[in-house]
Structures are given as structure tokens and as C-alpha cells.
């Protein structure tokens, strides 16, 4: 009765019901001695074979899922394992993908059950199916192999929103190829590491072909399959094709799709562990991408790559990067122009890391090329790339001021322009890097910053006028070179792609004023006396209103004012204190949450800085009452 119910569930249209039938079947035979239920077991096998022979794919799927459960209850030389082996090969290219996946699971179970003999019997058939599905129209162009274009089979549609006919054919082939590869993958995983197999060159070459396929799912499965092959292959069988495999892995580690990179990362770790006695010869191909992926935006790729780096290189990572610095820099520069913004962002972080961690004598010949690449990325359409590039340029001028000096005039153009970036973190980071430039280049940089601040604050007097209320989106777009422009840029100092006269005659925006406040904070750290001359001008900025983003500008001003005051000192700040009091208390009671919170924090910090009595002596009756109504501003010392 229980068996009949389980078999009926295996026929159901719903996946959830079929799964419950598999669980029920497992429960029937695992809770008792097989000898006691041999008749039921034999009956189950007959019915499972009938399910597999059905024209209904749900029944075939249920049959293969049940077959995997029943297999362990039969001896390896029994009839059912042999029959199941024939059935898996027969249905390897079933019309339903879920049936094909179930066939792969049966191959996994058979490999565990029968051992290495199965490999000899089925590998030719499985490889033939893969070979027939690797079509010429499924191979990517050279550019797409490097992840610079989207796979046509992933994104092309006809007028009705369906895949175009040739693309549908490509996808269908890709799906069948993907599941055939998955079957090979599961077969090898079934053997496990304890069974070492003599993988022939034909199989390595066959799997390598899938790395160039236009369907990203095929590429992903191809790398997973390679990972399982590397685990089960003997060292001798891998050695002859190791160079070819390493070249393919390098493509996967730089793929445009995160899932493919992750699969390639797993395959790379298994490959490098299997070839541990001679894997140093593959460092030129694999080390650059392995190093870059430690900063990749996708967490799975990043964390796995970091673990692999420690496992393979141990404490010698910096030394090996230095030894292969030309290959690393070449890879970084190419990846800085990748289509995927996550790749460009990761590359910027890595280029900054190179200039800080690698021996200066080894990296110095390549610094100018890295700076040019960072400058191009600093004009990127993606703000995360601009932010990372800005940080990288800061490290460049700190570690290599002489090399950066050669393009510093173009750097100032970019820095001053991006003080008005639409994204707050880019504005703040830009100001921070300008602070680094002032520390590095002293008076020359300070004078340029002071002149720029005067320019911005003078124009900021017009912020309340209607045509200055909103960010000019076209301005930001003009500053960002297209990806095609980056691709075409030649990496020499004479061909740095920067917008001409970025800062000349631009309309002032509230973002530029916001960035100028961040820059004033940096100036106050380096040259407090020069920063003090802007305190009266900064007070006038508190009176700008009538535009939608006013509260954001005030929030930045009041958040940074205490830091600027501390840097310039009490003697310089006290004469200007009164000019800030009225705007501070107006913001405190404005009803705008950002401005209220920032002004309250600012009042508390300024009271602590100049002294409560000195501060309160400058308040009128209304302001004193407002202060008394907020005891926290009187008593709490806000964190610095």
C-alpha cells in the first residue's frame, strides 16, 4: 500500500508531490532489512522502469529520481544497475531539462555505486553528446571571450519579445550542452577524489571548447565540469594539457558574468592544487586575474578568491605579483575598460593596491600607465568606479608624487570638476584626495585649492536663483567618457582622455558648493590660516535657500563646521561665531529633519569647543529658550 502511494506521487504533475514520493520511497526501504522487502523492491524497480519509459516527462522525471534512491539496495553486478546505466545514456538528451538533470544525478549515484569501471563504459557516449552540441555558432568572438560584449544568445529577441529563431536554436543547443556537461560533472563528482582516473587529452580539449561558448550558462557549467575533472584526474593525465587549460581558466577568471567567474575560480583552485609541483609556470596567465578577483564586487567570487590566494601563495603573494608585474599591470589596464562596472571598480581598487604594497622599484616603470587608466575610470558613468578611481589616484600621488606630477595639471581639472559630482561620497573622496595633494605638493597645491574655493564660493551666492536650483545633468554626462572612448584611449601620457577645461565657465551647482565644504575641511587640516579666511564666506552660504536640496547642503555644512573650527583654532573661529548662530538656530527649528539633526549636533560640538558660557553669551532670548527646550544639547557631549 505504501509503495503504491509512493509510486502514484512520482507520477504527479507537481514537483513538490514527486519529491514527497521520492522521500516516501526512501523511507519504505531504509527502515527495514532489504531481505524482508525484496518482493516490494523488485516490484518498485518494475514500476520505476515503466515510469521512465512513459511519454509524460513528469513520470520520466519521477522514475529517474526514484531510480537513484533504489540503486544502493542492489549489488554493483546486479541487473538493475546495468539497466539504469543503459537508461541514463538513452535519456541523456531528453526533451525536458529536468529529466536530463535527473539523469545526471543517476550517473552520480552509479559512479559512487560502481566505481571507476563505469567511467570506461560511459565516457565515450557522454563526450560524443557534448562534442555534437558544441557548434561553431556557439563559439564567442575574441572580444566576447574576454567579457567585453554581451552574449547574443542571452539578450537577442524578435519583434514579439521572443528569442530570434537562430538564437532560440542556439539556446536550445546550449541547454542540451549544458545538461550534458552537468552529467559529466556529476559523473566525475561521483567518483570523488579517492578515485584517480586517466583523463585523456580529448576530454580536456572538449571541455576547453565550452569556455568560448556564447551561452554563459554553458561556460559556467564547463568550468564546474573542469573543476570536477581536476579533482579526479591523475597528475600525469593533466600535465600534457595543463597550458591549454590554464589559458582557458584565464578567460573564465576575466569573464563578464559573475557566475562564470565564480565557477572559473573553483576550477582554478582545483587546477592549481592538482599541479602544485609545477604550477608556478602558470602564474603569468592566472596570477593577474586571481589577484584582481580578491576585490571583485560579487561577494562569492571575492571571498573564494581571497581564500584561494592564501591557499596557493601563502605569504609570497606580494613577491609573486612583483615578479610578474608586467602581466599584472597589462591585465589591470585591460580590465579597467571592461563592460561590467563591477570589474572596473575592482580594477581601480587593485591598481591602488599595487602602488602601495608592491616594491617601488618593480612597479615604478608602470606607474604612469596605471595613473592614466585611473584617470579614465575617474570619468566613468558609474559612480562606484569614479569613487574607486579617485581613491586609487590618492594612493598614486602619495606613493609616487614625481610620476603623478607629470599629469598633475590634468588631475587638478578632474579633481575640481568632481567636487561637483552628483554623488556625495565621490565629492567627499575627491576633497580628501585634494587634501592628500596639498600634503604632497605643499604650496603649489594649496594655492590652487584656495583659488578654486574662492571661485566656487563666489558663484555660490547665486544658488537661490531658479536656474541654479537643480543639478545640470548634462554637465555630469559631458565629463564622463563613454566606454567606447575608454576602449580607444591609448595608455600613454600624451593621450589621457580628459574633458577640456572641465572647470572653466561651468554653472555653479549646490553639489559644487557641497564639495567645496569638504575641501575646506581638508584645507583646514593642512593650512589652518588659509582656511580661516573662508569662515565669513562659509557663513553666507548658510543663508542660501529657495532650492530643493538646501537641507542637504546645510547638513554637510553643519556636520563639518565643528571640524573646521577645531582645525583653525579658537582664536580664528570666535570672531566668526556670531554669524553662524542665527542660521544654526533657524535650521534647528526648520522642520527639516536632516538640517535639524545636523544643526543640533553642530551646536553641541561648538558649545564644547568654545565653552558653554562663551557660546550662550552670544544667544538672544529666543535662542536661549530653544536651547533650553533641548536639554541634550546642553548636557551631552557629542562624539567627535
Coordinates of C-alpha atoms in Angstrom, one line a residue:
X1 CA 0.0 0.0 0.0
X2 CA 2.8 2.4 0.9
X3 CA 4.7 1.5 -2.2
X4 CA 1.6 2.2 -4.4
X5 CA 1.1 5.6 -2.8
X6 CA 4.7 6.5 -3.3
X7 CA 4.6 5.4 -7.0
X8 CA 1.5 7.5 -7.6
X9 CA 3.2 10.5 -6.1
X10 CA 6.1 10.0 -8.5
X11 CA 3.6 10.4 -11.4
X12 CA 2.2 13.7 -10.2
X13 CA 2.4 16.9 -12.3
X14 CA 3.7 18.9 -9.3
X15 CA 7.4 18.8 -8.5
X16 CA 6.7 19.1 -4.7
X17 CA 4.5 16.0 -4.8
X18 CA 7.0 14.0 -6.8
X19 CA 9.7 15.0 -4.3
X20 CA 7.5 13.7 -1.5
X21 CA 7.1 10.4 -3.4
X22 CA 10.9 10.1 -3.5
X23 CA 11.1 10.6 0.3
X24 CA 8.3 8.1 0.9
X25 CA 10.2 5.5 -1.3
X26 CA 13.4 6.1 0.6
X27 CA 11.5 5.6 3.9
X28 CA 10.0 2.3 2.8
X29 CA 13.3 0.6 2.1
X30 CA 15.6 2.3 4.6
X31 CA 13.7 1.4 7.7
X32 CA 13.9 -2.4 7.3
X33 CA 16.1 -5.2 6.2
X34 CA 16.1 -5.5 2.4
X35 CA 15.7 -9.2 2.5
X36 CA 12.3 -8.7 4.1
X37 CA 11.2 -6.4 1.4
X38 CA 12.8 -8.0 -1.7
X39 CA 9.5 -8.5 -3.4
X40 CA 8.5 -4.9 -2.9
X41 CA 11.9 -3.8 -4.1
X42 CA 11.6 -5.9 -7.3
X43 CA 8.1 -4.5 -7.8
X44 CA 9.3 -1.0 -7.3
X45 CA 12.0 -1.5 -9.9
X46 CA 9.4 -2.7 -12.5
X47 CA 7.2 0.3 -11.9
X48 CA 10.1 2.7 -12.0
X49 CA 11.2 1.4 -15.4
X50 CA 7.6 1.8 -16.6
X51 CA 7.7 5.4 -15.4
X52 CA 11.0 6.1 -17.2
X53 CA 9.5 4.6 -20.4
X54 CA 6.5 6.9 -20.2
X55 CA 5.7 9.6 -22.8
X56 CA 4.9 12.1 -20.0
X57 CA 8.0 13.9 -18.8
X58 CA 6.8 14.2 -15.2
X59 CA 6.7 10.4 -15.0
X60 CA 10.1 10.1 -16.5
X61 CA 11.5 12.6 -14.1
X62 CA 9.9 10.8 -11.1
X63 CA 11.2 7.5 -12.4
X64 CA 14.9 8.6 -12.6
X65 CA 14.6 10.3 -9.2
X66 CA 13.2 7.0 -7.7
X67 CA 15.9 5.0 -9.5
X68 CA 18.6 7.0 -7.7
X69 CA 17.0 6.0 -4.4
X70 CA 16.7 2.3 -5.2
X71 CA 20.2 1.9 -6.7
X72 CA 22.1 1.5 -3.3
X73 CA 19.9 -1.6 -2.5
X74 CA 21.3 -3.6 -5.4
X75 CA 24.8 -5.1 -5.8
X76 CA 27.1 -3.5 -8.3
X77 CA 26.9 -6.5 -10.6
X78 CA 23.2 -6.8 -10.4
X79 CA 20.7 -6.4 -13.2
X80 CA 19.2 -3.1 -12.1
X81 CA 22.5 -1.1 -12.1
X82 CA 23.2 -2.3 -15.6
X83 CA 19.7 -1.4 -16.8
X84 CA 19.9 2.0 -15.2
X85 CA 23.2 2.7 -16.8
X86 CA 21.7 2.0 -20.2
X87 CA 18.7 4.2 -19.4
X88 CA 20.8 7.1 -18.4
X89 CA 22.7 7.0 -21.7
X90 CA 19.4 6.7 -23.6
X91 CA 17.8 9.7 -22.0
X92 CA 20.9 11.9 -21.7
X93 CA 19.3 14.3 -24.2
X94 CA 15.7 14.0 -23.2
X95 CA 13.5 16.9 -24.4
X96 CA 12.8 18.1 -20.8
X97 CA 15.7 19.7 -18.9
X98 CA 14.5 18.4 -15.5
X99 CA 14.7 14.8 -16.8
X100 CA 18.2 15.4 -18.1
X101 CA 19.3 16.8 -14.7
X102 CA 17.8 13.7 -13.0
X103 CA 19.8 11.6 -15.4
X104 CA 22.9 13.4 -14.3
X105 CA 22.0 12.6 -10.7
X106 CA 21.7 8.9 -11.6
X107 CA 25.1 9.0 -13.2
X108 CA 26.5 10.4 -9.9
X109 CA 24.8 7.6 -8.0
X110 CA 26.1 5.0 -10.4
X111 CA 29.7 6.4 -10.1
X112 CA 29.5 6.0 -6.3
X113 CA 28.0 2.6 -6.6
X114 CA 30.1 1.0 -9.3
X115 CA 33.5 2.8 -9.2
X116 CA 36.0 3.5 -12.0
X117 CA 34.7 0.8 -14.3
X118 CA 31.7 3.0 -15.1
X119 CA 33.9 5.7 -16.5
X120 CA 35.3 3.5 -19.2
X121 CA 31.9 2.3 -20.2
X122 CA 30.1 5.7 -20.4
X123 CA 32.7 8.4 -21.1
X124 CA 32.7 7.9 -24.9
X125 CA 28.9 8.3 -25.1
X126 CA 28.8 11.3 -22.9
X127 CA 31.7 13.0 -24.7
X128 CA 30.1 12.3 -28.1
X129 CA 26.9 14.1 -27.0
X130 CA 28.9 17.1 -25.8
X131 CA 31.0 17.2 -29.0
X132 CA 27.9 17.1 -31.2
X133 CA 26.4 20.1 -29.3
X134 CA 29.5 22.3 -29.4
X135 CA 28.6 24.1 -32.6
X136 CA 30.5 26.8 -34.4
X137 CA 27.7 29.3 -33.8
X138 CA 28.0 28.7 -30.1
X139 CA 31.6 30.0 -30.0
X140 CA 32.2 33.6 -29.0
X141 CA 34.2 36.2 -30.7
X142 CA 37.6 37.1 -29.3
X143 CA 36.1 40.2 -27.7
X144 CA 33.2 38.4 -26.1
X145 CA 35.6 35.7 -24.8
X146 CA 37.2 38.4 -22.8
X147 CA 33.8 39.5 -21.4
X148 CA 33.6 42.8 -23.4
X149 CA 30.3 42.1 -25.1
X150 CA 27.1 40.5 -24.0
X151 CA 26.4 37.0 -25.3
X152 CA 24.0 37.2 -28.2
X153 CA 22.1 34.1 -27.0
X154 CA 21.4 35.8 -23.7
X155 CA 19.8 39.0 -24.9
X156 CA 18.6 38.9 -28.5
X157 CA 14.8 39.0 -29.1
X158 CA 12.4 39.2 -32.1
X159 CA 9.7 41.8 -32.5
X160 CA 7.3 39.7 -30.4
X161 CA 9.7 39.6 -27.4
X162 CA 10.7 36.0 -28.1
X163 CA 14.2 34.8 -29.0
X164 CA 15.0 35.1 -32.7
X165 CA 14.9 31.8 -34.5
X166 CA 18.7 31.3 -34.8
X167 CA 19.1 32.4 -31.2
X168 CA 16.4 30.0 -30.0
X169 CA 18.3 27.2 -31.8
X170 CA 21.5 28.4 -30.1
X171 CA 19.8 28.5 -26.7
X172 CA 18.3 25.0 -27.2
X173 CA 21.7 23.6 -28.1
X174 CA 23.2 25.5 -25.2
X175 CA 20.7 24.0 -22.8
X176 CA 21.3 20.4 -24.0
X177 CA 25.1 21.0 -24.0
X178 CA 24.8 22.5 -20.5
X179 CA 23.0 19.4 -19.1
X180 CA 25.4 17.0 -20.9
X181 CA 28.2 18.9 -19.3
X182 CA 26.4 18.8 -16.0
X183 CA 26.0 15.0 -16.4
X184 CA 29.8 14.7 -17.0
X185 CA 30.4 16.9 -13.9
X186 CA 28.1 14.8 -11.7
X187 CA 29.7 11.6 -13.0
X188 CA 33.2 12.8 -12.0
X189 CA 32.0 14.1 -8.7
X190 CA 30.5 10.6 -8.0
X191 CA 34.0 9.1 -8.3
X192 CA 35.3 11.6 -5.9
X193 CA 39.0 12.4 -5.1
X194 CA 39.8 8.9 -3.9
X195 CA 39.4 7.5 -7.4
X196 CA 42.0 8.9 -9.7
X197 CA 41.2 8.5 -13.4
X198 CA 43.4 8.7 -16.5
X199 CA 41.6 11.5 -18.2
X200 CA 42.6 11.6 -21.9
X201 CA 43.6 14.7 -23.9
X202 CA 40.4 14.5 -26.0
X203 CA 38.3 15.2 -22.9
X204 CA 40.4 18.1 -21.8
X205 CA 40.2 19.6 -25.3
X206 CA 36.4 19.0 -25.4
X207 CA 35.8 20.8 -22.1
X208 CA 38.1 23.6 -23.1
X209 CA 35.9 24.3 -26.1
X210 CA 33.0 25.2 -23.9
X211 CA 34.8 28.1 -22.3
X212 CA 34.3 30.0 -25.5
X213 CA 30.6 29.3 -25.9
X214 CA 28.3 32.3 -26.3
X215 CA 25.8 30.9 -23.7
X216 CA 27.1 32.0 -20.3
X217 CA 25.4 29.0 -18.6
X218 CA 27.3 26.6 -20.8
X219 CA 30.6 28.5 -19.9
X220 CA 29.7 28.3 -16.2
X221 CA 28.9 24.6 -16.3
X222 CA 32.1 24.0 -18.4
X223 CA 34.2 25.4 -15.6
X224 CA 32.3 23.4 -12.9
X225 CA 33.0 20.3 -15.0
X226 CA 36.7 21.2 -15.3
X227 CA 36.8 21.6 -11.5
X228 CA 35.4 18.1 -11.0
X229 CA 37.8 16.7 -13.7
X230 CA 40.8 18.2 -12.0
X231 CA 39.8 16.5 -8.7
X232 CA 39.5 13.1 -10.2
X233 CA 42.3 13.2 -12.8
X234 CA 45.8 11.8 -12.2
X235 CA 48.6 14.3 -12.3
X236 CA 50.2 12.7 -15.3
X237 CA 47.0 12.8 -17.4
X238 CA 46.6 16.6 -16.7
X239 CA 50.2 17.6 -17.3
X240 CA 50.2 17.4 -21.1
X241 CA 47.2 19.7 -21.5
X242 CA 47.9 22.0 -18.5
X243 CA 49.0 25.0 -20.6
X244 CA 45.8 24.9 -22.7
X245 CA 43.7 24.6 -19.5
X246 CA 45.5 27.5 -17.8
X247 CA 44.7 29.7 -20.9
X248 CA 41.1 28.7 -20.7
X249 CA 40.9 29.4 -16.9
X250 CA 42.4 32.9 -17.6
X251 CA 39.4 33.6 -19.8
X252 CA 36.9 32.5 -17.2
X253 CA 38.5 34.5 -14.4
X254 CA 38.0 37.6 -16.5
X255 CA 34.5 36.7 -17.8
X256 CA 31.9 39.4 -17.9
X257 CA 29.5 37.4 -15.8
X258 CA 30.0 36.9 -12.1
X259 CA 28.6 33.4 -12.1
X260 CA 31.1 32.3 -14.7
X261 CA 34.0 33.9 -12.7
X262 CA 32.9 32.0 -9.7
X263 CA 32.9 28.7 -11.5
X264 CA 36.3 29.5 -13.0
X265 CA 37.6 30.4 -9.6
X266 CA 36.7 27.0 -8.3
X267 CA 38.2 25.3 -11.3
X268 CA 41.4 27.4 -10.9
X269 CA 41.8 26.4 -7.2
X270 CA 41.4 22.7 -8.1
X271 CA 43.8 23.0 -11.1
X272 CA 46.5 24.8 -9.1
X273 CA 46.2 22.3 -6.2
X274 CA 46.5 19.4 -8.6
X275 CA 49.5 20.9 -10.4
X276 CA 51.1 22.1 -7.1
X277 CA 54.5 20.7 -8.0
X278 CA 54.8 22.8 -11.2
X279 CA 52.0 25.4 -11.0
X280 CA 54.4 28.4 -10.9
X281 CA 54.7 28.1 -14.7
X282 CA 51.1 29.2 -14.9
X283 CA 51.5 32.3 -12.8
X284 CA 51.9 34.6 -15.8
X285 CA 48.4 33.6 -17.1
X286 CA 46.5 33.1 -13.9
X287 CA 48.1 35.3 -11.2
X288 CA 46.8 38.7 -12.6
X289 CA 43.1 37.6 -12.6
X290 CA 43.4 35.7 -9.3
X291 CA 44.8 38.9 -7.8
X292 CA 42.1 41.1 -9.2
X293 CA 39.2 38.9 -8.2
X294 CA 40.1 39.3 -4.5
X295 CA 38.4 42.7 -4.8
X296 CA 35.5 41.7 -7.1
X297 CA 32.2 43.2 -6.1
X298 CA 30.3 39.8 -6.0
X299 CA 30.9 38.5 -2.5
X300 CA 31.1 34.8 -3.5
X301 CA 33.9 35.5 -6.1
X302 CA 35.7 37.9 -3.7
X303 CA 35.8 35.7 -0.6
X304 CA 36.6 32.5 -2.6
X305 CA 39.4 34.2 -4.4
X306 CA 40.9 35.5 -1.2
X307 CA 40.9 32.0 0.3
X308 CA 42.4 30.6 -2.9
X309 CA 45.1 33.3 -2.8
X310 CA 46.1 32.3 0.7
X311 CA 46.0 28.6 -0.1
X312 CA 48.1 28.8 -3.2
X313 CA 50.5 31.6 -2.5
X314 CA 50.6 31.7 1.3
X315 CA 52.9 34.6 2.4
X316 CA 54.6 35.0 -1.0
X317 CA 51.7 36.9 -2.7
X318 CA 53.4 40.3 -2.9
X319 CA 56.6 38.9 -4.1
X320 CA 55.0 36.9 -6.9
X321 CA 52.9 39.9 -8.0
X322 CA 56.2 41.9 -8.2
X323 CA 57.9 39.1 -10.2
X324 CA 55.0 39.2 -12.7
X325 CA 54.2 42.9 -12.5
X326 CA 54.2 43.5 -16.3
X327 CA 51.5 40.8 -16.8
X328 CA 49.5 42.1 -13.8
X329 CA 49.5 45.7 -15.0
X330 CA 48.6 44.7 -18.5
X331 CA 45.6 42.7 -17.2
X332 CA 44.5 45.5 -14.9
X333 CA 44.6 48.1 -17.6
X334 CA 42.5 45.9 -20.0
X335 CA 40.0 45.2 -17.2
X336 CA 39.7 48.9 -16.4
X337 CA 37.9 49.2 -19.8
X338 CA 35.6 46.1 -19.3
X339 CA 31.9 46.4 -19.9
X340 CA 31.0 45.3 -16.4
X341 CA 31.2 48.3 -14.0
X342 CA 31.9 45.9 -11.1
X343 CA 35.0 44.8 -12.9
X344 CA 36.1 48.4 -13.5
X345 CA 35.6 49.2 -9.8
X346 CA 37.5 46.2 -8.7
X347 CA 40.4 47.0 -11.0
X348 CA 40.6 50.5 -9.6
X349 CA 41.0 49.1 -6.1
X350 CA 43.6 46.7 -7.3
X351 CA 45.6 49.4 -9.1
X352 CA 45.7 51.5 -6.0
X353 CA 46.8 48.4 -4.0
X354 CA 49.7 47.8 -6.4
X355 CA 51.2 51.2 -5.8
X356 CA 51.0 50.8 -2.0
X357 CA 52.1 47.2 -1.5
X358 CA 54.5 46.3 -4.3
X359 CA 58.2 47.1 -4.2
X360 CA 58.5 50.6 -5.7
X361 CA 61.4 49.7 -7.9
X362 CA 59.3 47.0 -9.6
X363 CA 56.1 49.0 -10.0
X364 CA 57.7 52.4 -10.9
X365 CA 58.1 51.7 -14.7
X366 CA 54.3 51.1 -14.8
X367 CA 53.0 53.8 -12.6
X368 CA 52.3 56.3 -15.3
X369 CA 50.2 53.7 -17.3
X370 CA 48.2 53.0 -14.1
X371 CA 47.6 56.7 -13.4
X372 CA 46.3 57.1 -17.0
X373 CA 43.9 54.1 -16.5
X374 CA 42.7 55.5 -13.2
X375 CA 42.1 58.9 -14.8
X376 CA 40.0 57.3 -17.4
X377 CA 38.0 55.4 -14.8
X378 CA 37.6 58.7 -12.8
X379 CA 35.4 59.9 -15.7
X380 CA 33.3 56.7 -15.7
X381 CA 29.5 56.7 -15.9
X382 CA 29.3 54.5 -12.8
X383 CA 29.8 56.4 -9.6
X384 CA 31.3 53.4 -7.8
X385 CA 34.0 53.3 -10.4
X386 CA 34.6 57.0 -10.1
X387 CA 34.9 56.7 -6.3
X388 CA 37.3 53.8 -6.5
X389 CA 39.4 55.5 -9.2
X390 CA 39.6 58.7 -7.0
X391 CA 41.0 56.6 -4.1
X392 CA 43.5 55.0 -6.4
X393 CA 44.7 58.4 -7.6
X394 CA 45.2 59.4 -4.0
X395 CA 47.4 56.5 -3.4
X396 CA 49.3 57.3 -6.6
X397 CA 50.3 60.8 -5.6
X398 CA 51.2 59.6 -2.1
X399 CA 53.5 56.8 -3.2
X400 CA 54.7 58.2 -6.5
X401 CA 54.5 62.0 -6.4
X402 CA 57.1 62.6 -9.1
X403 CA 55.4 60.4 -11.6
X404 CA 52.0 61.9 -10.8
X405 CA 53.5 65.4 -11.1
X406 CA 53.8 64.9 -14.9
X407 CA 50.0 64.9 -15.3
X408 CA 49.1 66.9 -12.2
X409 CA 47.5 69.7 -14.2
X410 CA 45.0 67.2 -15.7
X411 CA 44.5 65.8 -12.3
X412 CA 43.5 69.2 -10.9
X413 CA 41.0 69.5 -13.8
X414 CA 39.4 66.2 -12.8
X415 CA 39.5 66.8 -9.1
X416 CA 38.0 70.3 -9.3
X417 CA 35.3 69.1 -11.6
X418 CA 34.3 66.2 -9.4
X419 CA 33.9 68.4 -6.4
X420 CA 30.5 68.9 -8.0
X421 CA 29.8 65.2 -8.7
X422 CA 26.2 64.1 -8.3
X423 CA 27.2 61.5 -5.7
X424 CA 28.1 62.7 -2.2
X425 CA 30.8 60.0 -1.5
X426 CA 32.6 61.0 -4.7
X427 CA 32.6 64.6 -3.7
X428 CA 33.9 63.8 -0.3
X429 CA 36.5 61.4 -1.6
X430 CA 37.6 64.0 -4.2
X431 CA 38.1 66.5 -1.4
X432 CA 40.1 64.0 0.6
X433 CA 42.4 63.3 -2.3
X434 CA 42.9 67.0 -2.9
X435 CA 43.9 67.2 0.8
X436 CA 46.5 64.4 0.0
X437 CA 47.7 66.5 -2.9
X438 CA 48.1 69.6 -0.6
X439 CA 50.1 67.5 1.8
X440 CA 52.3 66.1 -1.0
X441 CA 52.8 69.2 -3.2
X442 CA 52.6 71.8 -0.5
X443 CA 52.2 75.5 -1.5
X444 CA 51.6 74.8 -5.2
X445 CA 48.6 72.7 -4.4
X446 CA 47.4 74.9 -1.6
X447 CA 47.3 77.9 -3.8
X448 CA 45.3 76.1 -6.4
X449 CA 42.8 74.9 -3.8
X450 CA 42.4 78.3 -2.3
X451 CA 41.8 79.9 -5.7
X452 CA 39.2 77.2 -6.5
X453 CA 37.4 77.7 -3.2
X454 CA 37.2 81.4 -3.9
X455 CA 35.8 80.7 -7.3
X456 CA 33.1 78.3 -6.0
X457 CA 32.0 80.3 -3.0
X458 CA 31.7 83.4 -5.2
X459 CA 29.4 81.7 -7.6
X460 CA 27.5 80.0 -4.8
X461 CA 26.0 83.4 -4.0
X462 CA 23.6 82.7 -6.9
X463 CA 22.4 79.4 -5.7
X464 CA 19.0 80.7 -4.8
X465 CA 18.3 81.7 -8.4
X466 CA 15.9 79.3 -10.1
X467 CA 18.3 78.2 -12.9
X468 CA 20.8 77.0 -10.2
X469 CA 18.4 75.0 -8.1
X470 CA 19.0 71.6 -9.8
X471 CA 22.0 69.7 -10.9
X472 CA 22.7 70.2 -14.6
X473 CA 22.7 66.5 -15.6
X474 CA 24.2 67.3 -19.0
X475 CA 27.3 68.7 -17.3
X476 CA 28.0 65.4 -15.5
X477 CA 27.4 63.4 -18.6
X478 CA 29.9 65.6 -20.5
X479 CA 32.5 64.7 -18.1
X480 CA 32.1 61.0 -18.4
X481 CA 33.8 59.5 -21.3
X482 CA 31.9 56.7 -22.9
X483 CA 33.2 53.1 -22.7
X484 CA 34.0 53.3 -26.4
X485 CA 36.2 56.3 -25.6
X486 CA 37.9 54.4 -22.9
X487 CA 38.5 51.4 -25.2
X488 CA 40.0 53.7 -27.8
X489 CA 42.2 55.6 -25.4
X490 CA 45.9 54.8 -25.8
X491 CA 47.6 54.3 -22.5
X492 CA 50.3 57.0 -22.8
X493 CA 50.7 60.3 -21.0
X494 CA 50.1 62.2 -24.2
X495 CA 46.7 60.6 -24.7
X496 CA 45.0 60.9 -21.3
X497 CA 41.3 61.3 -22.1
X498 CA 40.1 64.2 -20.0
X499 CA 37.5 66.8 -20.8
X500 CA 39.0 70.1 -21.9
X501 CA 38.5 73.0 -19.5
X502 CA 36.2 71.0 -17.2
X503 CA 36.2 73.7 -14.6
X504 CA 36.0 76.7 -16.9
X505 CA 32.8 78.6 -17.0
X506 CA 30.7 75.8 -15.5
X507 CA 27.4 76.9 -13.9
X508 CA 27.7 76.5 -10.2
X509 CA 25.6 73.8 -8.6
X510 CA 24.7 73.0 -5.0
X511 CA 26.8 69.9 -5.3
X512 CA 29.9 72.0 -6.1
X513 CA 29.3 74.1 -3.0
X514 CA 28.8 70.9 -1.0
X515 CA 32.1 69.6 -2.4
X516 CA 33.8 72.9 -1.6
X517 CA 32.8 72.5 2.1
X518 CA 34.5 69.1 2.2
X519 CA 37.5 70.7 0.5
X520 CA 37.6 73.5 3.1
X521 CA 37.8 70.8 5.8
X522 CA 40.8 69.3 4.1
X523 CA 42.4 72.7 3.7
X524 CA 41.9 73.4 7.4
X525 CA 44.0 70.4 8.2
X526 CA 46.9 71.4 6.0
X527 CA 46.8 75.2 6.2
X528 CA 44.6 76.4 9.0
X529 CA 45.4 80.1 8.5
X530 CA 44.4 79.9 4.8
X531 CA 41.2 78.1 5.7
X532 CA 40.2 80.7 8.3
X533 CA 39.7 83.4 5.6
X534 CA 36.8 81.4 4.3
X535 CA 34.8 81.3 7.6
X536 CA 32.9 84.6 6.9
X537 CA 32.2 83.4 3.3
X538 CA 31.0 80.0 4.6
X539 CA 28.6 81.8 7.0
X540 CA 27.0 83.4 3.9
X541 CA 26.4 80.0 2.4
X542 CA 24.0 79.2 5.3
X543 CA 21.7 81.9 4.1
X544 CA 21.3 80.3 0.6
X545 CA 17.7 78.9 0.4
X546 CA 14.9 78.5 -2.0
X547 CA 16.1 75.4 -3.7
X548 CA 15.1 71.8 -3.1
X549 CA 18.4 70.5 -2.0
X550 CA 19.1 73.2 0.5
X551 CA 18.7 70.9 3.5
X552 CA 21.4 68.5 2.1
X553 CA 23.8 71.4 1.7
X554 CA 23.2 72.7 5.2
X555 CA 23.5 69.1 6.6
X556 CA 27.0 68.9 5.2
X557 CA 27.9 72.4 6.3
X558 CA 26.8 71.9 9.9
X559 CA 28.3 68.4 10.1
X560 CA 31.7 69.7 9.0
X561 CA 31.8 73.1 10.7
X562 CA 32.9 71.8 14.1
X563 CA 35.9 70.0 12.5
X564 CA 36.9 73.1 10.5
X565 CA 36.6 75.2 13.7
X566 CA 38.8 72.9 15.7
X567 CA 41.4 72.9 12.9
X568 CA 41.6 76.7 12.5
X569 CA 41.6 77.1 16.3
X570 CA 39.5 79.1 18.8
X571 CA 41.3 82.4 18.2
X572 CA 40.4 82.3 14.5
X573 CA 36.9 81.0 14.9
X574 CA 35.5 83.0 17.8
X575 CA 35.2 86.3 15.8
X576 CA 33.0 84.5 13.2
X577 CA 30.9 82.5 15.7
X578 CA 28.0 85.0 15.9
X579 CA 27.5 84.9 12.1
X580 CA 26.7 81.2 12.4
X581 CA 24.4 81.3 15.4
X582 CA 21.3 82.7 13.8
X583 CA 21.4 80.2 10.8
X584 CA 22.1 77.3 13.2
X585 CA 19.0 78.1 15.3
X586 CA 16.9 78.7 12.2
X587 CA 17.8 75.2 11.0
X588 CA 17.2 73.8 14.4
X589 CA 13.6 74.8 14.2
X590 CA 13.1 74.5 10.5
X591 CA 11.1 71.3 10.4
X592 CA 13.6 69.7 8.0
X593 CA 14.9 66.6 9.7
X594 CA 18.4 66.5 8.2
X595 CA 19.0 70.2 8.9
X596 CA 17.6 69.9 12.4
X597 CA 19.8 66.9 13.3
X598 CA 22.9 68.4 11.8
X599 CA 22.5 71.8 13.4
X600 CA 21.7 70.3 16.8
X601 CA 24.9 68.2 16.6
X602 CA 26.9 71.3 15.4
X603 CA 25.6 73.5 18.3
X604 CA 26.5 70.8 20.8
X605 CA 30.0 70.4 19.4
X606 CA 30.6 74.2 19.1
X607 CA 29.5 74.7 22.7
X608 CA 32.0 72.1 23.8
X609 CA 34.7 73.7 21.7
X610 CA 34.4 77.3 22.6
X611 CA 32.9 76.7 26.1
X612 CA 29.2 76.8 27.1
X613 CA 29.3 80.2 28.7
X614 CA 31.1 81.8 25.7
X615 CA 28.5 80.3 23.4
X616 CA 25.4 81.2 25.4
X617 CA 26.6 84.8 25.9
X618 CA 26.0 85.3 22.2
X619 CA 22.4 84.0 22.2
X620 CA 19.3 86.1 22.2
X621 CA 16.2 85.3 24.3
X622 CA 14.6 83.2 21.6
X623 CA 17.7 81.1 21.0
X624 CA 18.2 80.6 24.7
X625 CA 14.7 79.2 25.0
X626 CA 15.2 76.9 22.0
X627 CA 18.4 75.7 23.7
X628 CA 16.7 75.1 27.0
X629 CA 13.9 73.2 25.2
X630 CA 16.6 70.7 24.1
X631 CA 18.4 69.6 27.3
X632 CA 20.5 67.1 25.3
X633 CA 22.2 70.0 23.5
X634 CA 23.2 71.4 26.9
X635 CA 24.4 68.4 28.6
X636 CA 25.5 65.7 26.2
X637 CA 29.0 65.8 24.7
X638 CA 28.5 64.6 21.2
X639 CA 31.2 62.2 19.9
X640 CA 33.9 63.8 17.9

